[in-house]
Structures are given as C-alpha cells and as structure tokens.
mmCIF file of C-alpha atoms in Angstrom:
data_model
loop_
_atom_site.group_PDB
_atom_site.id
_atom_site.type_symbol
_atom_site.label_atom_id
_atom_site.label_comp_id
_atom_site.label_asym_id
_atom_site.label_seq_id
_atom_site.Cartn_x
_atom_site.Cartn_y
_atom_site.Cartn_z
ATOM 1 C CA MET A 1 8.462 -26.288 -18.091
ATOM 2 C CA ASP A 2 6.864 -27.379 -21.318
ATOM 3 C CA ARG A 3 5.585 -24.928 -23.910
ATOM 4 C CA ALA A 4 1.993 -24.882 -22.562
ATOM 5 C CA GLN A 5 3.176 -24.170 -19.005
ATOM 6 C CA LYS A 6 5.402 -21.370 -20.254
ATOM 7 C CA ARG A 7 2.493 -19.815 -22.186
ATOM 8 C CA GLU A 8 0.270 -20.092 -19.100
ATOM 9 C CA PHE A 9 2.980 -18.484 -16.932
ATOM 10 C CA VAL A 10 3.439 -15.608 -19.398
ATOM 11 C CA ASP A 11 -0.335 -15.079 -19.546
ATOM 12 C CA SER A 12 -0.614 -15.014 -15.751
ATOM 13 C CA LEU A 13 2.249 -12.502 -15.492
ATOM 14 C CA ALA A 14 0.686 -10.341 -18.219
ATOM 15 C CA THR A 15 -2.582 -10.330 -16.255
ATOM 16 C CA VAL A 16 -0.703 -9.295 -13.113
ATOM 17 C CA PHE A 17 1.072 -6.488 -14.991
ATOM 18 C CA ALA A 18 -2.257 -5.219 -16.331
ATOM 19 C CA GLU A 19 -3.943 -5.183 -12.897
ATOM 20 C CA THR A 20 -1.231 -3.994 -10.502
ATOM 21 C CA SER A 21 0.155 -0.542 -9.772
ATOM 22 C CA MET A 22 3.616 -1.374 -8.392
ATOM 23 C CA ILE A 23 6.292 -3.938 -9.226
ATOM 24 C CA VAL A 24 9.582 -4.388 -7.379
ATOM 25 C CA VAL A 25 12.433 -6.251 -9.087
ATOM 26 C CA THR A 26 14.786 -8.110 -6.757
ATOM 27 C CA ARG A 27 17.849 -10.272 -7.073
ATOM 28 C CA ASN A 28 17.900 -13.329 -4.838
ATOM 29 C CA ASP A 29 21.398 -14.797 -5.033
ATOM 30 C CA GLY A 30 21.602 -17.758 -2.691
ATOM 31 C CA LEU A 31 18.395 -17.418 -0.695
ATOM 32 C CA THR A 32 17.487 -20.621 1.085
ATOM 33 C CA VAL A 33 14.056 -22.190 0.841
ATOM 34 C CA ALA A 34 13.366 -21.050 4.414
ATOM 35 C CA ASP A 35 14.336 -17.460 3.483
ATOM 36 C CA VAL A 36 12.063 -17.451 0.429
ATOM 37 C CA THR A 37 9.219 -18.916 2.472
ATOM 38 C CA ALA A 38 9.667 -16.227 5.131
ATOM 39 C CA LEU A 39 9.718 -13.569 2.397
ATOM 40 C CA ARG A 40 6.533 -14.915 0.807
ATOM 41 C CA VAL A 41 4.788 -14.923 4.205
ATOM 42 C CA ARG A 42 5.868 -11.335 4.818
ATOM 43 C CA MET A 43 4.698 -10.311 1.343
ATOM 44 C CA ARG A 44 1.301 -11.980 1.778
ATOM 45 C CA ALA A 45 0.864 -10.272 5.147
ATOM 46 C CA ALA A 46 1.452 -6.941 3.390
ATOM 47 C CA GLY A 47 -1.042 -7.811 0.632
ATOM 48 C CA ALA A 48 1.675 -8.413 -1.943
ATOM 49 C CA GLN A 49 2.799 -11.319 -4.106
ATOM 50 C CA TYR A 50 6.344 -12.570 -4.747
ATOM 51 C CA LYS A 51 7.331 -14.774 -7.660
ATOM 52 C CA VAL A 52 10.618 -15.959 -9.111
ATOM 53 C CA ALA A 53 10.394 -15.564 -12.874
ATOM 54 C CA LYS A 54 12.562 -16.609 -15.778
ATOM 55 C CA ASN A 55 13.827 -13.396 -17.314
ATOM 56 C CA ARG A 56 12.980 -14.432 -20.876
ATOM 57 C CA LEU A 57 9.376 -15.239 -19.928
ATOM 58 C CA ALA A 58 9.068 -12.045 -17.895
ATOM 59 C CA HIS A 59 10.358 -10.024 -20.889
ATOM 60 C CA ILE A 60 7.633 -11.540 -23.062
ATOM 61 C CA ALA A 61 4.967 -10.757 -20.443
ATOM 62 C CA LEU A 62 6.251 -7.168 -20.040
ATOM 63 C CA GLU A 63 5.999 -6.355 -23.753
ATOM 64 C CA GLY A 64 3.403 -3.672 -24.379
ATOM 65 C CA THR A 65 2.595 -3.049 -20.696
ATOM 66 C CA LYS A 66 3.181 0.091 -18.654
ATOM 67 C CA PHE A 67 6.032 -1.776 -16.943
ATOM 68 C CA ASP A 68 8.077 -2.536 -20.066
ATOM 69 C CA GLY A 69 10.842 -0.260 -18.720
ATOM 70 C CA LEU A 70 11.712 -3.018 -16.223
ATOM 71 C CA VAL A 71 13.303 -5.209 -18.909
ATOM 72 C CA PRO A 72 16.849 -3.775 -18.428
ATOM 73 C CA LEU A 73 16.661 -4.527 -14.677
ATOM 74 C CA MET A 74 16.023 -8.207 -15.234
ATOM 75 C CA LYS A 75 19.471 -9.782 -15.445
ATOM 76 C CA GLY A 76 20.610 -12.729 -13.405
ATOM 77 C CA PRO A 77 18.432 -14.549 -10.863
ATOM 78 C CA THR A 78 15.560 -12.113 -10.440
ATOM 79 C CA ALA A 79 12.183 -12.210 -8.779
ATOM 80 C CA LEU A 80 9.194 -9.902 -8.916
ATOM 81 C CA ALA A 81 7.019 -8.577 -6.117
ATOM 82 C CA TRP A 82 3.812 -6.686 -6.772
ATOM 83 C CA SER A 83 0.804 -5.228 -5.049
ATOM 84 C CA HIS A 84 -2.078 -2.838 -5.571
ATOM 85 C CA ASP A 85 -0.771 -0.795 -2.616
ATOM 86 C CA PRO A 86 2.629 0.502 -3.804
ATOM 87 C CA VAL A 87 3.893 1.347 -0.341
ATOM 88 C CA ALA A 88 3.071 -2.069 1.132
ATOM 89 C CA VAL A 89 5.134 -4.046 -1.373
ATOM 90 C CA ALA A 90 8.033 -1.589 -1.121
ATOM 91 C CA LYS A 91 7.988 -1.755 2.697
ATOM 92 C CA ALA A 92 7.909 -5.548 2.754
ATOM 93 C CA ALA A 93 10.807 -5.805 0.285
ATOM 94 C CA VAL A 94 12.932 -3.152 2.015
ATOM 95 C CA GLU A 95 12.370 -4.649 5.487
ATOM 96 C CA PHE A 96 13.373 -8.112 4.257
ATOM 97 C CA ALA A 97 16.440 -6.706 2.468
ATOM 98 C CA LYS A 98 17.579 -5.134 5.762
ATOM 99 C CA THR A 99 17.641 -8.550 7.454
ATOM 100 C CA ASN A 100 19.022 -10.614 4.586
ATOM 101 C CA GLU A 101 22.072 -9.485 2.587
ATOM 102 C CA LYS A 102 21.419 -12.089 -0.138
ATOM 103 C CA PHE A 103 18.165 -10.341 -1.074
ATOM 104 C CA VAL A 104 18.989 -7.259 -3.155
ATOM 105 C CA LEU A 105 16.588 -4.586 -4.370
ATOM 106 C CA VAL A 106 17.286 -3.848 -8.030
ATOM 107 C CA GLY A 107 14.522 -1.345 -8.738
ATOM 108 C CA GLY A 108 10.890 -1.178 -9.615
ATOM 109 C CA ALA A 109 8.107 0.661 -11.342
ATOM 110 C CA LEU A 110 5.155 2.632 -10.059
ATOM 111 C CA GLY A 111 2.911 2.719 -13.093
ATOM 112 C CA THR A 112 5.030 4.106 -15.921
ATOM 113 C CA GLN A 113 7.528 5.702 -13.501
ATOM 114 C CA MET A 114 10.698 3.613 -13.237
ATOM 115 C CA LEU A 115 12.431 3.529 -9.844
ATOM 116 C CA ASP A 116 15.932 2.534 -8.875
ATOM 117 C CA ALA A 117 16.660 0.808 -5.545
ATOM 118 C CA SER A 118 16.840 4.135 -3.680
ATOM 119 C CA GLY A 119 13.465 5.118 -5.173
ATOM 120 C CA VAL A 120 11.922 1.915 -3.830
ATOM 121 C CA ARG A 121 13.468 2.625 -0.404
ATOM 122 C CA ALA A 122 12.075 6.176 -0.462
ATOM 123 C CA LEU A 123 8.636 4.831 -1.337
ATOM 124 C CA ALA A 124 8.869 2.383 1.576
ATOM 125 C CA GLU A 125 9.268 5.297 3.999
ATOM 126 C CA LEU A 126 5.871 6.729 3.068
ATOM 127 C CA PRO A 127 2.812 5.826 5.116
ATOM 128 C CA SER A 128 0.743 2.954 3.711
ATOM 129 C CA LEU A 129 -2.566 3.464 1.948
ATOM 130 C CA ASP A 130 -4.502 2.414 5.065
ATOM 131 C CA GLN A 131 -2.514 4.838 7.239
ATOM 132 C CA LEU A 132 -3.171 7.662 4.777
ATOM 133 C CA ARG A 133 -6.881 6.845 4.738
ATOM 134 C CA GLY A 134 -6.944 6.947 8.542
ATOM 135 C CA LYS A 135 -5.199 10.313 8.625
ATOM 136 C CA LEU A 136 -7.514 11.709 5.981
ATOM 137 C CA LEU A 137 -10.567 10.449 7.841
ATOM 138 C CA GLY A 138 -9.250 12.040 11.045
ATOM 139 C CA LEU A 139 -8.772 15.340 9.247
ATOM 140 C CA ILE A 140 -12.279 15.184 7.833
ATOM 141 C CA GLN A 141 -13.850 14.234 11.170
ATOM 142 C CA ALA A 142 -12.061 16.934 13.193
ATOM 143 C CA PRO A 143 -13.884 19.894 11.569
ATOM 144 C CA ALA A 144 -17.197 18.019 11.760
ATOM 145 C CA THR A 145 -16.687 17.479 15.486
ATOM 146 C CA ARG A 146 -15.834 21.135 15.959
ATOM 147 C CA ILE A 147 -18.866 22.221 13.938
ATOM 148 C CA ALA A 148 -21.117 19.988 16.038
ATOM 149 C CA GLY A 149 -19.643 21.495 19.209
ATOM 150 C CA VAL A 150 -20.130 25.040 17.949
ATOM 151 C CA LEU A 151 -23.702 24.311 16.898
ATOM 152 C CA GLN A 152 -24.524 22.666 20.235
ATOM 153 C CA ALA A 153 -23.036 25.484 22.322
ATOM 154 C CA PRO A 154 -25.627 28.175 21.443
ATOM 155 C CA ALA A 155 -28.464 25.703 21.986
ATOM 156 C CA GLY A 156 -27.041 24.840 25.384
ATOM 157 C CA GLN A 157 -26.632 28.516 26.256
ATOM 158 C CA LEU A 158 -30.159 29.250 25.063
ATOM 159 C CA ALA A 159 -31.484 26.401 27.212
ATOM 160 C CA ARG A 160 -29.630 27.797 30.246
ATOM 161 C CA VAL A 161 -31.076 31.283 29.599
ATOM 162 C CA PHE A 162 -34.592 29.841 29.355
ATOM 163 C CA ALA A 163 -34.020 27.852 32.537
ATOM 164 C CA ALA A 164 -32.751 30.926 34.357
ATOM 165 C CA TYR A 165 -35.677 32.979 33.029
ATOM 166 C CA ALA A 166 -38.111 30.259 34.105
ATOM 167 C CA LYS A 167 -36.558 30.198 37.582
ATOM 168 C CA ALA A 168 -36.759 33.964 37.788
ATOM 169 C CA ASN A 169 -40.386 33.946 36.639
ATOM 170 C CA GLY A 170 -41.171 31.105 39.008
ATOM 171 C CA ALA A 171 -39.692 33.126 41.915
ATOM 172 C CA GLU A 172 -41.689 36.230 40.889
ATOM 173 C CA ASP A 173 -44.905 34.204 40.534
ATOM 174 C CA SER A 174 -44.459 32.674 43.987
ATOM 175 C CA ALA A 175 -43.713 36.124 45.470
ATOM 176 C CA GLU A 176 -46.893 37.578 43.903
ATOM 177 C CA ALA A 177 -48.971 34.650 45.140
ATOM 178 C CA ALA A 178 -47.862 35.278 48.698
#
C-alpha cells in the first residue's frame, strides 16, 4: 500500500468506528481464502462486515474513538468485524469460530464497554435485535387484542339481549293480534 491508500484505509476505518456500535477483534492464523470467503458471506448475511486490518493502521484509526480500548487486543494477524446490531456480529463470529479452530475470538467492544472473548460469546447467546423487536411487538399486541375482545363482548351481549327482547316482543305482539 502506498501512503495515499493507507490514509484512505485509515479514514474508512475511522468512519466505521464512528458509525458502528459493536466491533469484534479476531485472530485468523492460517485461514484459507475459501475460509475467509465463507466467513465474509456469513458476516454479510448477518448484516456485518469483516476486514483484515494492519494493526498499525487500525491503531491510528482507533485513536480518539469510543473503541480505543481495543488497541491492546490487536497483536498478531488480526481482523475486525463490525455491525450496527451487536448481537448479529457476535453470533456470526462465534458460530464461525465453532466450526473453524484457526479463527479465534480475541475480544471486542460494545460502545465504550470492552469485552473479552467470553463476553462476545455471552452477547452471541442473546436474541438478535429483530427477534427482540418481534417479541416486544407481540407483547404490545397481546393486551390490545385482549382489550378489543373485552370491549366487543359487552356489545355482543347487548345485541343478544336486544334480539331476545325483540323476539319476546314479537311473540307478544303476535299473541295480542290473534
């Protein structure tokens, strides 16, 4: 990389660090091109990005960001994964690490909170943002459905009373007419 490419890379990483909420630091000793491609596909499917970064350039990009605590984790051949949904990137990284022993979770950061590898694994066990939204929506809709049922029940009962009263009056009217 020439100097201009390095500056562009640092700027792009700094932009990523400013916009994202979760970064996972990994060590990829001996991953094949096919393994990295499979990992990138899995990350993209989860809405995450994965990039191998030179540690020195990553250190420069991390300076002054909320993720500057990641600098000590970046030793050896490291790569970064990030996403706006913290659980999605953690799940994708943990699932890939289970199937490939050459891919090692080093740690990560959720905002200013630094995580070790076990913290990233614990985060991966949580439901994703979409799953949480679905559960929340279900919880919100359940009382509304019950309220609608309760409100409809008296109206239905009132309609049945009126119908019964109308039948009774109709029977009395026909008896008086005879």
